[in-house]
Amino acid sequence: MSTDLDRLVIRDVRAVEVRDVPFSVGLVPPWNPAERITTRDYLVVRVETNAGVFGISMDGDYTPALPARAERVRDLVAPYFVRKRVMDMEAHTAFLHSIRATGRWYFIAVALWDIVGKIAGLPLYRLWGGARDRVRVYASTVHHGRAPEARAEDCRRYLEQGYRAVKLRLSADTIDGDIALIAACREAVGDQMDIMVDANQAGKGPGSNAPGVHWDLRRAQETARLLGELGVAYLEEPLPYVLEDNGRRLREASPIPIAGGEGKQGLQPFWHLLNAGVYDIIQPDPITGGTPTDMLKIRALAEAAETAVVYHHGKSGVGFMIGLHLAAAFGDSPWLEYMDDGPFWQPAGFQVGFAHTVPVVDGYVHCPDVPGLGIPWDEDWLRAIGLGD
């Protein structure tokens, strides 16, 4: 099979933009409480090879914030890839890093690894290590302004649906408002669910005019103390990336782990984070933070630093699936993010193009036992957008 991989050459790269995919009844994001979002846009690519094996990947964002354009795939990306060997992953990663100022392109490398898994006859998690075949997931909520009583009822519903963990957003004007939300949810589910929280403060440095509440070190420290009393699993991105010294002070004093890093790209920024001692848990995004090749290296750095990895997911169902394979391959990621906030953050909207949404069973998602990514694509949908057989 290695001979087949050595001779595997990219024949074509095609891309289409899929716009205005419904995913919410009206999401109000905590990072911009003045906004109301109902749809997402996606860029979908299909990579063809000389063996007739293809891979599909996609990236997406809130309408109209598509991170890259199909015409740029045709004019910039495809000319590089066509006639290149699929297995030249280091060269492909270097190229995608070199053009990152023109758009978000790392997701294309996921299609290449999908092809490799298919040719090798192995799911990617087994190709990379195969430590386990399932990962515990948490329902990732996001809607701003949800009343504590309503969110507590949401958590009861998640528990009934099989989730054993949930992530809640802290976006109230006051510490008391944030803690009231978490306390209500903890009372609703007791110790039957892990609760983690996200403050979404990473991009709000000094002088920032970003919408929403802005935290300082004092607020982060007091919040972490109170969250510790409520048995919260971790606090995500409570301070801006640029305030490293404050981040280190917070982590050293916090009774609960501090997590972050979803906005970082490439190997060096994560190496720096691990050495700076800002986080107990790093959260690379395998769609926006680098190629799968980068993710394998970042995970190795984290292992050496004895730092946990919990992959971030928020761009597409492909992002969830590649994170699932990465988390299962080595077996040491304690959770994986699963986008689900009822009507505000619908799994079907993130997993558009799949034949069915990926099921959560007893708090876990199982890796598909078929070669490559193992995504059950909806063939009618692929044909409808022009990327079917």
mmCIF file of N, CA and C in Angstrom, residues 84-206:
data_model
loop_
_atom_site.group_PDB
_atom_site.id
_atom_site.type_symbol
_atom_site.label_atom_id
_atom_site.label_comp_id
_atom_site.label_asym_id
_atom_site.label_seq_id
_atom_site.Cartn_x
_atom_site.Cartn_y
_atom_site.Cartn_z
ATOM 1 N N LYS A 84 0.800 17.572 -7.624
ATOM 2 C CA LYS A 84 1.631 17.296 -6.458
ATOM 3 C C LYS A 84 1.259 15.939 -5.860
ATOM 4 N N ARG A 85 2.213 15.306 -5.172
ATOM 5 C CA ARG A 85 1.929 14.052 -4.472
ATOM 6 C C ARG A 85 1.126 14.347 -3.203
ATOM 7 N N VAL A 86 0.123 13.525 -2.970
ATOM 8 C CA VAL A 86 -0.707 13.717 -1.776
ATOM 9 C C VAL A 86 0.144 13.650 -0.517
ATOM 10 N N MET A 87 1.109 12.755 -0.486
ATOM 11 C CA MET A 87 1.861 12.507 0.748
ATOM 12 C C MET A 87 2.914 13.562 1.066
ATOM 13 N N ASP A 88 3.058 14.574 0.258
ATOM 14 C CA ASP A 88 4.020 15.645 0.562
ATOM 15 C C ASP A 88 3.402 16.618 1.574
ATOM 16 N N MET A 89 3.019 16.079 2.712
ATOM 17 C CA MET A 89 2.246 16.853 3.681
ATOM 18 C C MET A 89 3.017 18.036 4.259
ATOM 19 N N GLU A 90 4.318 17.899 4.477
ATOM 20 C CA GLU A 90 5.089 19.018 5.014
ATOM 21 C C GLU A 90 5.105 20.180 4.034
ATOM 22 N N ALA A 91 5.285 19.874 2.757
ATOM 23 C CA ALA A 91 5.278 20.928 1.750
ATOM 24 C C ALA A 91 3.907 21.581 1.649
ATOM 25 N N HIS A 92 2.856 20.765 1.716
ATOM 26 C CA HIS A 92 1.506 21.322 1.636
ATOM 27 C C HIS A 92 1.209 22.220 2.829
ATOM 28 N N THR A 93 1.637 21.794 4.012
ATOM 29 C CA THR A 93 1.429 22.615 5.207
ATOM 30 C C THR A 93 2.170 23.935 5.086
ATOM 31 N N ALA A 94 3.418 23.891 4.614
ATOM 32 C CA ALA A 94 4.198 25.122 4.445
ATOM 33 C C ALA A 94 3.521 26.066 3.456
ATOM 34 N N PHE A 95 2.989 25.506 2.367
ATOM 35 C CA PHE A 95 2.310 26.350 1.380
ATOM 36 C C PHE A 95 1.074 27.003 1.989
ATOM 37 N N LEU A 96 0.257 26.248 2.708
ATOM 38 C CA LEU A 96 -0.960 26.812 3.276
ATOM 39 C C LEU A 96 -0.647 27.878 4.321
ATOM 40 N N HIS A 97 0.435 27.689 5.065
ATOM 41 C CA HIS A 97 0.865 28.755 5.977
ATOM 42 C C HIS A 97 1.305 29.990 5.200
ATOM 43 N N SER A 98 1.935 29.788 4.086
ATOM 44 C CA SER A 98 2.478 30.915 3.322
ATOM 45 C C SER A 98 1.395 31.804 2.726
ATOM 46 N N ILE A 99 0.191 31.276 2.548
ATOM 47 C CA ILE A 99 -0.885 32.065 1.942
ATOM 48 C C ILE A 99 -1.990 32.407 2.938
ATOM 49 N N ARG A 100 -1.723 32.266 4.213
ATOM 50 C CA ARG A 100 -2.806 32.446 5.183
ATOM 51 C C ARG A 100 -3.296 33.888 5.263
ATOM 52 N N ALA A 101 -2.517 34.846 4.763
ATOM 53 C CA ALA A 101 -2.988 36.228 4.738
ATOM 54 C C ALA A 101 -4.101 36.424 3.713
ATOM 55 N N THR A 102 -4.279 35.466 2.811
ATOM 56 C CA THR A 102 -5.284 35.590 1.756
ATOM 57 C C THR A 102 -6.603 34.889 2.101
ATOM 58 N N GLY A 103 -6.640 34.170 3.205
ATOM 59 C CA GLY A 103 -7.850 33.439 3.570
ATOM 60 C C GLY A 103 -7.524 32.319 4.538
ATOM 61 N N ARG A 104 -8.533 31.544 4.888
ATOM 62 C CA ARG A 104 -8.368 30.424 5.828
ATOM 63 C C ARG A 104 -8.359 29.134 5.011
ATOM 64 N N TRP A 105 -7.177 28.528 4.877
ATOM 65 C CA TRP A 105 -7.003 27.438 3.919
ATOM 66 C C TRP A 105 -6.634 26.104 4.534
ATOM 67 N N TYR A 106 -6.389 26.026 5.825
ATOM 68 C CA TYR A 106 -5.888 24.784 6.422
ATOM 69 C C TYR A 106 -6.846 23.610 6.224
ATOM 70 N N PHE A 107 -8.135 23.911 6.112
ATOM 71 C CA PHE A 107 -9.119 22.845 5.993
ATOM 72 C C PHE A 107 -8.895 21.978 4.756
ATOM 73 N N ILE A 108 -8.229 22.510 3.747
ATOM 74 C CA ILE A 108 -7.983 21.727 2.529
ATOM 75 C C ILE A 108 -7.114 20.517 2.836
ATOM 76 N N ALA A 109 -6.188 20.659 3.772
ATOM 77 C CA ALA A 109 -5.314 19.541 4.123
ATOM 78 C C ALA A 109 -6.083 18.401 4.767
ATOM 79 N N VAL A 110 -7.244 18.685 5.348
ATOM 80 C CA VAL A 110 -8.072 17.620 5.912
ATOM 81 C C VAL A 110 -8.536 16.687 4.798
ATOM 82 N N ALA A 111 -8.871 17.242 3.637
ATOM 83 C CA ALA A 111 -9.273 16.409 2.502
ATOM 84 C C ALA A 111 -8.129 15.495 2.065
ATOM 85 N N LEU A 112 -6.893 15.993 2.150
ATOM 86 C CA LEU A 112 -5.736 15.160 1.777
ATOM 87 C C LEU A 112 -5.583 13.984 2.738
ATOM 88 N N TRP A 113 -5.740 14.240 4.031
ATOM 89 C CA TRP A 113 -5.632 13.146 4.999
ATOM 90 C C TRP A 113 -6.807 12.173 4.870
ATOM 91 N N ASP A 114 -7.969 12.676 4.494
ATOM 92 C CA ASP A 114 -9.109 11.803 4.216
ATOM 93 C C ASP A 114 -8.736 10.811 3.104
ATOM 94 N N ILE A 115 -8.076 11.306 2.070
ATOM 95 C CA ILE A 115 -7.632 10.452 0.968
ATOM 96 C C ILE A 115 -6.623 9.421 1.446
ATOM 97 N N VAL A 116 -5.674 9.853 2.253
ATOM 98 C CA VAL A 116 -4.647 8.930 2.755
ATOM 99 C C VAL A 116 -5.289 7.786 3.534
ATOM 100 N N GLY A 117 -6.232 8.126 4.410
ATOM 101 C CA GLY A 117 -6.913 7.080 5.172
ATOM 102 C C GLY A 117 -7.654 6.109 4.281
ATOM 103 N N LYS A 118 -8.283 6.613 3.240
ATOM 104 C CA LYS A 118 -9.013 5.743 2.316
ATOM 105 C C LYS A 118 -8.060 4.802 1.580
ATOM 106 N N ILE A 119 -6.937 5.316 1.110
ATOM 107 C CA ILE A 119 -5.970 4.473 0.401
ATOM 108 C C ILE A 119 -5.353 3.445 1.349
ATOM 109 N N ALA A 120 -5.074 3.872 2.590
ATOM 110 C CA ALA A 120 -4.484 2.957 3.576
ATOM 111 C C ALA A 120 -5.491 1.954 4.115
ATOM 112 N N GLY A 121 -6.786 2.231 3.895
ATOM 113 C CA GLY A 121 -7.826 1.342 4.401
ATOM 114 C C GLY A 121 -8.049 1.457 5.889
ATOM 115 N N LEU A 122 -7.736 2.652 6.469
ATOM 116 C CA LEU A 122 -7.843 2.835 7.920
ATOM 117 C C LEU A 122 -8.541 4.146 8.258
ATOM 118 N N PRO A 123 -9.371 4.159 9.309
ATOM 119 C CA PRO A 123 -9.835 5.441 9.851
ATOM 120 C C PRO A 123 -8.628 6.236 10.328
ATOM 121 N N LEU A 124 -8.706 7.545 10.266
ATOM 122 C CA LEU A 124 -7.541 8.350 10.625
ATOM 123 C C LEU A 124 -7.115 8.132 12.072
ATOM 124 N N TYR A 125 -8.056 7.944 12.983
ATOM 125 C CA TYR A 125 -7.662 7.762 14.380
ATOM 126 C C TYR A 125 -6.798 6.519 14.556
ATOM 127 N N ARG A 126 -7.041 5.484 13.773
ATOM 128 C CA ARG A 126 -6.221 4.280 13.845
ATOM 129 C C ARG A 126 -4.892 4.473 13.121
ATOM 130 N N LEU A 127 -4.916 5.226 12.048
ATOM 131 C CA LEU A 127 -3.676 5.523 11.330
ATOM 132 C C LEU A 127 -2.707 6.298 12.209
ATOM 133 N N TRP A 128 -3.254 7.163 13.075
ATOM 134 C CA TRP A 128 -2.412 8.029 13.895
ATOM 135 C C TRP A 128 -2.103 7.457 15.273
ATOM 136 N N GLY A 129 -2.714 6.385 15.675
ATOM 137 C CA GLY A 129 -2.410 5.856 17.004
ATOM 138 C C GLY A 129 -3.434 4.876 17.535
ATOM 139 N N GLY A 130 -4.702 5.137 17.302
ATOM 140 C CA GLY A 130 -5.755 4.185 17.659
ATOM 141 C C GLY A 130 -5.880 3.875 19.127
ATOM 142 N N ALA A 131 -5.675 4.874 20.002
ATOM 143 C CA ALA A 131 -5.705 4.607 21.440
ATOM 144 C C ALA A 131 -7.103 4.241 21.938
ATOM 145 N N ARG A 132 -8.136 4.781 21.307
ATOM 146 C CA ARG A 132 -9.517 4.480 21.707
ATOM 147 C C ARG A 132 -10.408 4.756 20.506
ATOM 148 N N ASP A 133 -11.659 4.350 20.602
ATOM 149 C CA ASP A 133 -12.546 4.535 19.462
ATOM 150 C C ASP A 133 -13.732 5.440 19.775
ATOM 151 N N ARG A 134 -13.702 6.125 20.906
ATOM 152 C CA ARG A 134 -14.757 7.067 21.242
ATOM 153 C C ARG A 134 -14.189 8.176 22.121
ATOM 154 N N VAL A 135 -14.895 9.315 22.113
ATOM 155 C CA VAL A 135 -14.452 10.473 22.886
ATOM 156 C C VAL A 135 -15.673 11.071 23.594
ATOM 157 N N ARG A 136 -15.485 11.453 24.827
ATOM 158 C CA ARG A 136 -16.550 12.091 25.589
ATOM 159 C C ARG A 136 -16.745 13.512 25.055
ATOM 160 N N VAL A 137 -17.987 13.901 24.796
ATOM 161 C CA VAL A 137 -18.261 15.220 24.232
ATOM 162 C C VAL A 137 -19.046 16.075 25.216
ATOM 163 N N TYR A 138 -18.941 17.385 25.029
ATOM 164 C CA TYR A 138 -19.774 18.287 25.812
ATOM 165 C C TYR A 138 -20.641 19.119 24.871
ATOM 166 N N ALA A 139 -21.877 19.358 25.287
ATOM 167 C CA ALA A 139 -22.763 20.233 24.537
ATOM 168 C C ALA A 139 -22.275 21.663 24.703
ATOM 169 N N SER A 140 -21.886 22.277 23.599
ATOM 170 C CA SER A 140 -21.333 23.625 23.642
ATOM 171 C C SER A 140 -22.443 24.643 23.378
ATOM 172 N N THR A 141 -22.817 25.396 24.404
ATOM 173 C CA THR A 141 -23.858 26.410 24.282
ATOM 174 C C THR A 141 -23.213 27.771 24.060
ATOM 175 N N VAL A 142 -23.997 28.722 23.547
ATOM 176 C CA VAL A 142 -23.387 30.008 23.234
ATOM 177 C C VAL A 142 -24.342 31.190 23.371
ATOM 178 N N HIS A 143 -25.640 31.001 23.297
ATOM 179 C CA HIS A 143 -26.591 32.107 23.206
ATOM 180 C C HIS A 143 -26.467 33.056 24.396
ATOM 181 N N HIS A 144 -26.298 34.331 24.102
ATOM 182 C CA HIS A 144 -26.147 35.369 25.128
ATOM 183 C C HIS A 144 -27.499 35.730 25.744
ATOM 184 N N GLY A 145 -27.508 35.924 27.053
ATOM 185 C CA GLY A 145 -28.694 36.429 27.728
ATOM 186 C C GLY A 145 -29.701 35.374 28.124
ATOM 187 N N ARG A 146 -29.355 34.116 28.010
ATOM 188 C CA ARG A 146 -30.262 33.050 28.432
ATOM 189 C C ARG A 146 -30.414 33.116 29.953
ATOM 190 N N ALA A 147 -31.621 33.178 30.433
ATOM 191 C CA ALA A 147 -31.866 33.291 31.870
ATOM 192 C C ALA A 147 -31.385 32.041 32.585
ATOM 193 N N PRO A 148 -30.906 32.168 33.825
ATOM 194 C CA PRO A 148 -30.426 30.993 34.564
ATOM 195 C C PRO A 148 -31.448 29.861 34.619
ATOM 196 N N GLU A 149 -32.716 30.184 34.848
ATOM 197 C CA GLU A 149 -33.736 29.141 34.936
ATOM 198 C C GLU A 149 -33.894 28.416 33.608
ATOM 199 N N ALA A 150 -33.863 29.167 32.499
ATOM 200 C CA ALA A 150 -33.996 28.548 31.178
ATOM 201 C C ALA A 150 -32.778 27.696 30.857
ATOM 202 N N ARG A 151 -31.594 28.194 31.206
ATOM 203 C CA ARG A 151 -30.384 27.423 30.920
ATOM 204 C C ARG A 151 -30.315 26.175 31.796
ATOM 205 N N ALA A 152 -30.790 26.257 33.007
ATOM 206 C CA ALA A 152 -30.842 25.077 33.864
ATOM 207 C C ALA A 152 -31.746 24.010 33.250
ATOM 208 N N GLU A 153 -32.873 24.426 32.692
ATOM 209 C CA GLU A 153 -33.762 23.481 32.021
ATOM 210 C C GLU A 153 -33.087 22.892 30.786
ATOM 211 N N ASP A 154 -32.309 23.711 30.081
ATOM 212 C CA ASP A 154 -31.526 23.192 28.943
ATOM 213 C C ASP A 154 -30.605 22.071 29.405
ATOM 214 N N CYS A 155 -29.951 22.291 30.526
ATOM 215 C CA CYS A 155 -29.001 21.283 31.020
ATOM 216 C C CYS A 155 -29.716 19.982 31.394
ATOM 217 N N ARG A 156 -30.896 20.090 31.970
ATOM 218 C CA ARG A 156 -31.671 18.874 32.260
ATOM 219 C C ARG A 156 -31.984 18.131 30.968
ATOM 220 N N ARG A 157 -32.304 18.883 29.916
ATOM 221 C CA ARG A 157 -32.609 18.253 28.634
ATOM 222 C C ARG A 157 -31.361 17.573 28.046
ATOM 223 N N TYR A 158 -30.209 18.237 28.147
ATOM 224 C CA TYR A 158 -28.979 17.624 27.664
ATOM 225 C C TYR A 158 -28.716 16.303 28.381
ATOM 226 N N LEU A 159 -28.958 16.306 29.679
ATOM 227 C CA LEU A 159 -28.740 15.094 30.455
ATOM 228 C C LEU A 159 -29.653 13.976 29.956
ATOM 229 N N GLU A 160 -30.891 14.306 29.686
ATOM 230 C CA GLU A 160 -31.830 13.306 29.167
ATOM 231 C C GLU A 160 -31.421 12.821 27.775
ATOM 232 N N GLN A 161 -30.771 13.686 26.997
ATOM 233 C CA GLN A 161 -30.347 13.324 25.644
ATOM 234 C C GLN A 161 -29.072 12.491 25.626
ATOM 235 N N GLY A 162 -28.449 12.337 26.776
ATOM 236 C CA GLY A 162 -27.261 11.501 26.847
ATOM 237 C C GLY A 162 -25.963 12.228 27.091
ATOM 238 N N TYR A 163 -25.979 13.550 27.082
ATOM 239 C CA TYR A 163 -24.753 14.289 27.382
ATOM 240 C C TYR A 163 -24.377 14.119 28.852
ATOM 241 N N ARG A 164 -23.068 14.134 29.086
ATOM 242 C CA ARG A 164 -22.572 14.090 30.456
ATOM 243 C C ARG A 164 -21.679 15.293 30.763
ATOM 244 N N ALA A 165 -21.693 16.284 29.854
ATOM 245 C CA ALA A 165 -20.909 17.505 30.064
ATOM 246 C C ALA A 165 -21.525 18.619 29.235
ATOM 247 N N VAL A 166 -21.377 19.858 29.709
ATOM 248 C CA VAL A 166 -21.930 21.012 29.015
ATOM 249 C C VAL A 166 -20.989 22.197 29.208
ATOM 250 N N LYS A 167 -20.872 23.033 28.166
ATOM 251 C CA LYS A 167 -20.103 24.273 28.313
ATOM 252 C C LYS A 167 -21.045 25.462 28.256
ATOM 253 N N LEU A 168 -20.906 26.363 29.232
ATOM 254 C CA LEU A 168 -21.750 27.543 29.355
ATOM 255 C C LEU A 168 -20.912 28.792 29.136
ATOM 256 N N ARG A 169 -21.512 29.828 28.570
ATOM 257 C CA ARG A 169 -20.820 31.089 28.309
ATOM 258 C C ARG A 169 -21.074 32.076 29.432
ATOM 259 N N LEU A 170 -20.004 32.766 29.826
ATOM 260 C CA LEU A 170 -20.112 33.815 30.832
ATOM 261 C C LEU A 170 -20.083 35.159 30.110
ATOM 262 N N SER A 171 -21.222 35.846 30.044
ATOM 263 C CA SER A 171 -21.267 37.126 29.329
ATOM 264 C C SER A 171 -22.145 38.151 30.031
ATOM 265 N N ALA A 172 -22.429 37.913 31.316
ATOM 266 C CA ALA A 172 -23.217 38.873 32.082
ATOM 267 C C ALA A 172 -22.374 40.111 32.401
ATOM 268 N N ASP A 173 -23.035 41.188 32.745
ATOM 269 C CA ASP A 173 -22.313 42.426 33.078
ATOM 270 C C ASP A 173 -21.540 42.302 34.383
ATOM 271 N N THR A 174 -22.011 41.427 35.284
ATOM 272 C CA THR A 174 -21.408 41.330 36.615
ATOM 273 C C THR A 174 -20.997 39.894 36.922
ATOM 274 N N ILE A 175 -20.107 39.760 37.887
ATOM 275 C CA ILE A 175 -19.718 38.436 38.369
ATOM 276 C C ILE A 175 -20.940 37.714 38.939
ATOM 277 N N ASP A 176 -21.752 38.434 39.698
ATOM 278 C CA ASP A 176 -22.936 37.809 40.289
ATOM 279 C C ASP A 176 -23.839 37.219 39.208
ATOM 280 N N GLY A 177 -24.004 37.934 38.104
ATOM 281 C CA GLY A 177 -24.831 37.433 37.018
ATOM 282 C C GLY A 177 -24.279 36.162 36.417
ATOM 283 N N ASP A 178 -22.956 36.110 36.228
ATOM 284 C CA ASP A 178 -22.331 34.906 35.694
ATOM 285 C C ASP A 178 -22.487 33.725 36.641
ATOM 286 N N ILE A 179 -22.224 33.958 37.916
ATOM 287 C CA ILE A 179 -22.259 32.869 38.890
ATOM 288 C C ILE A 179 -23.683 32.356 39.090
ATOM 289 N N ALA A 180 -24.669 33.245 38.990
ATOM 290 C CA ALA A 180 -26.064 32.811 39.124
ATOM 291 C C ALA A 180 -26.420 31.805 38.026
ATOM 292 N N LEU A 181 -25.899 32.019 36.826
ATOM 293 C CA LEU A 181 -26.151 31.093 35.720
ATOM 294 C C LEU A 181 -25.560 29.720 36.015
ATOM 295 N N ILE A 182 -24.303 29.708 36.451
ATOM 296 C CA ILE A 182 -23.629 28.426 36.699
ATOM 297 C C ILE A 182 -24.242 27.717 37.893
ATOM 298 N N ALA A 183 -24.583 28.465 38.927
ATOM 299 C CA ALA A 183 -25.173 27.853 40.118
ATOM 300 C C ALA A 183 -26.512 27.200 39.796
ATOM 301 N N ALA A 184 -27.324 27.851 38.960
ATOM 302 C CA ALA A 184 -28.619 27.275 38.598
ATOM 303 C C ALA A 184 -28.443 25.974 37.837
ATOM 304 N N CYS A 185 -27.462 25.944 36.945
ATOM 305 C CA CYS A 185 -27.226 24.731 36.153
ATOM 306 C C CYS A 185 -26.656 23.612 37.023
ATOM 307 N N ARG A 186 -25.771 23.973 37.931
ATOM 308 C CA ARG A 186 -25.218 22.948 38.831
ATOM 309 C C ARG A 186 -26.320 22.356 39.705
ATOM 310 N N GLU A 187 -27.208 23.185 40.196
ATOM 311 C CA GLU A 187 -28.303 22.681 41.014
ATOM 312 C C GLU A 187 -29.210 21.766 40.191
ATOM 313 N N ALA A 188 -29.370 22.080 38.901
ATOM 314 C CA ALA A 188 -30.277 21.307 38.052
ATOM 315 C C ALA A 188 -29.758 19.907 37.768
ATOM 316 N N VAL A 189 -28.443 19.762 37.598
ATOM 317 C CA VAL A 189 -27.896 18.461 37.186
ATOM 318 C C VAL A 189 -27.052 17.799 38.259
ATOM 319 N N GLY A 190 -26.798 18.489 39.350
ATOM 320 C CA GLY A 190 -25.992 17.900 40.413
ATOM 321 C C GLY A 190 -24.615 17.503 39.911
ATOM 322 N N ASP A 191 -24.183 16.305 40.311
ATOM 323 C CA ASP A 191 -22.871 15.833 39.876
ATOM 324 C C ASP A 191 -22.979 14.882 38.686
ATOM 325 N N GLN A 192 -24.124 14.910 37.995
ATOM 326 C CA GLN A 192 -24.312 14.019 36.858
ATOM 327 C C GLN A 192 -23.677 14.543 35.570
ATOM 328 N N MET A 193 -23.305 15.824 35.580
ATOM 329 C CA MET A 193 -22.679 16.414 34.403
ATOM 330 C C MET A 193 -21.457 17.229 34.800
ATOM 331 N N ASP A 194 -20.407 17.167 33.959
ATOM 332 C CA ASP A 194 -19.308 18.119 34.068
ATOM 333 C C ASP A 194 -19.779 19.446 33.488
ATOM 334 N N ILE A 195 -19.354 20.540 34.097
ATOM 335 C CA ILE A 195 -19.663 21.876 33.596
ATOM 336 C C ILE A 195 -18.354 22.610 33.369
ATOM 337 N N MET A 196 -18.168 23.118 32.165
ATOM 338 C CA MET A 196 -17.055 24.003 31.861
ATOM 339 C C MET A 196 -17.613 25.337 31.386
ATOM 340 N N VAL A 197 -16.828 26.397 31.493
ATOM 341 C CA VAL A 197 -17.336 27.716 31.132
ATOM 342 C C VAL A 197 -16.340 28.442 30.242
ATOM 343 N N ASP A 198 -16.876 29.330 29.402
ATOM 344 C CA ASP A 198 -16.080 30.078 28.433
ATOM 345 C C ASP A 198 -16.403 31.555 28.587
ATOM 346 N N ALA A 199 -15.351 32.373 28.769
ATOM 347 C CA ALA A 199 -15.539 33.812 28.934
ATOM 348 C C ALA A 199 -15.358 34.584 27.633
ATOM 349 N N ASN A 200 -14.768 33.972 26.601
ATOM 350 C CA ASN A 200 -14.582 34.609 25.291
ATOM 351 C C ASN A 200 -13.872 35.959 25.388
ATOM 352 N N GLN A 201 -12.786 35.997 26.173
ATOM 353 C CA GLN A 201 -12.068 37.250 26.382
ATOM 354 C C GLN A 201 -10.744 37.342 25.622
ATOM 355 N N ALA A 202 -10.384 36.321 24.865
ATOM 356 C CA ALA A 202 -9.030 36.248 24.309
ATOM 357 C C ALA A 202 -8.664 37.432 23.424
ATOM 358 N N GLY A 203 -9.618 37.962 22.670
ATOM 359 C CA GLY A 203 -9.310 39.045 21.747
ATOM 360 C C GLY A 203 -9.549 40.439 22.285
ATOM 361 N N LYS A 204 -9.856 40.557 23.566
ATOM 362 C CA LYS A 204 -10.241 41.851 24.130
ATOM 363 C C LYS A 204 -9.108 42.476 24.937
ATOM 364 N N GLY A 205 -8.032 42.799 24.254
ATOM 365 C CA GLY A 205 -6.874 43.379 24.926
ATOM 366 C C GLY A 205 -7.073 44.840 25.286
ATOM 367 N N PRO A 206 -6.057 45.450 25.942
ATOM 368 C CA PRO A 206 -6.147 46.869 26.313
ATOM 369 C C PRO A 206 -6.424 47.737 25.093
#
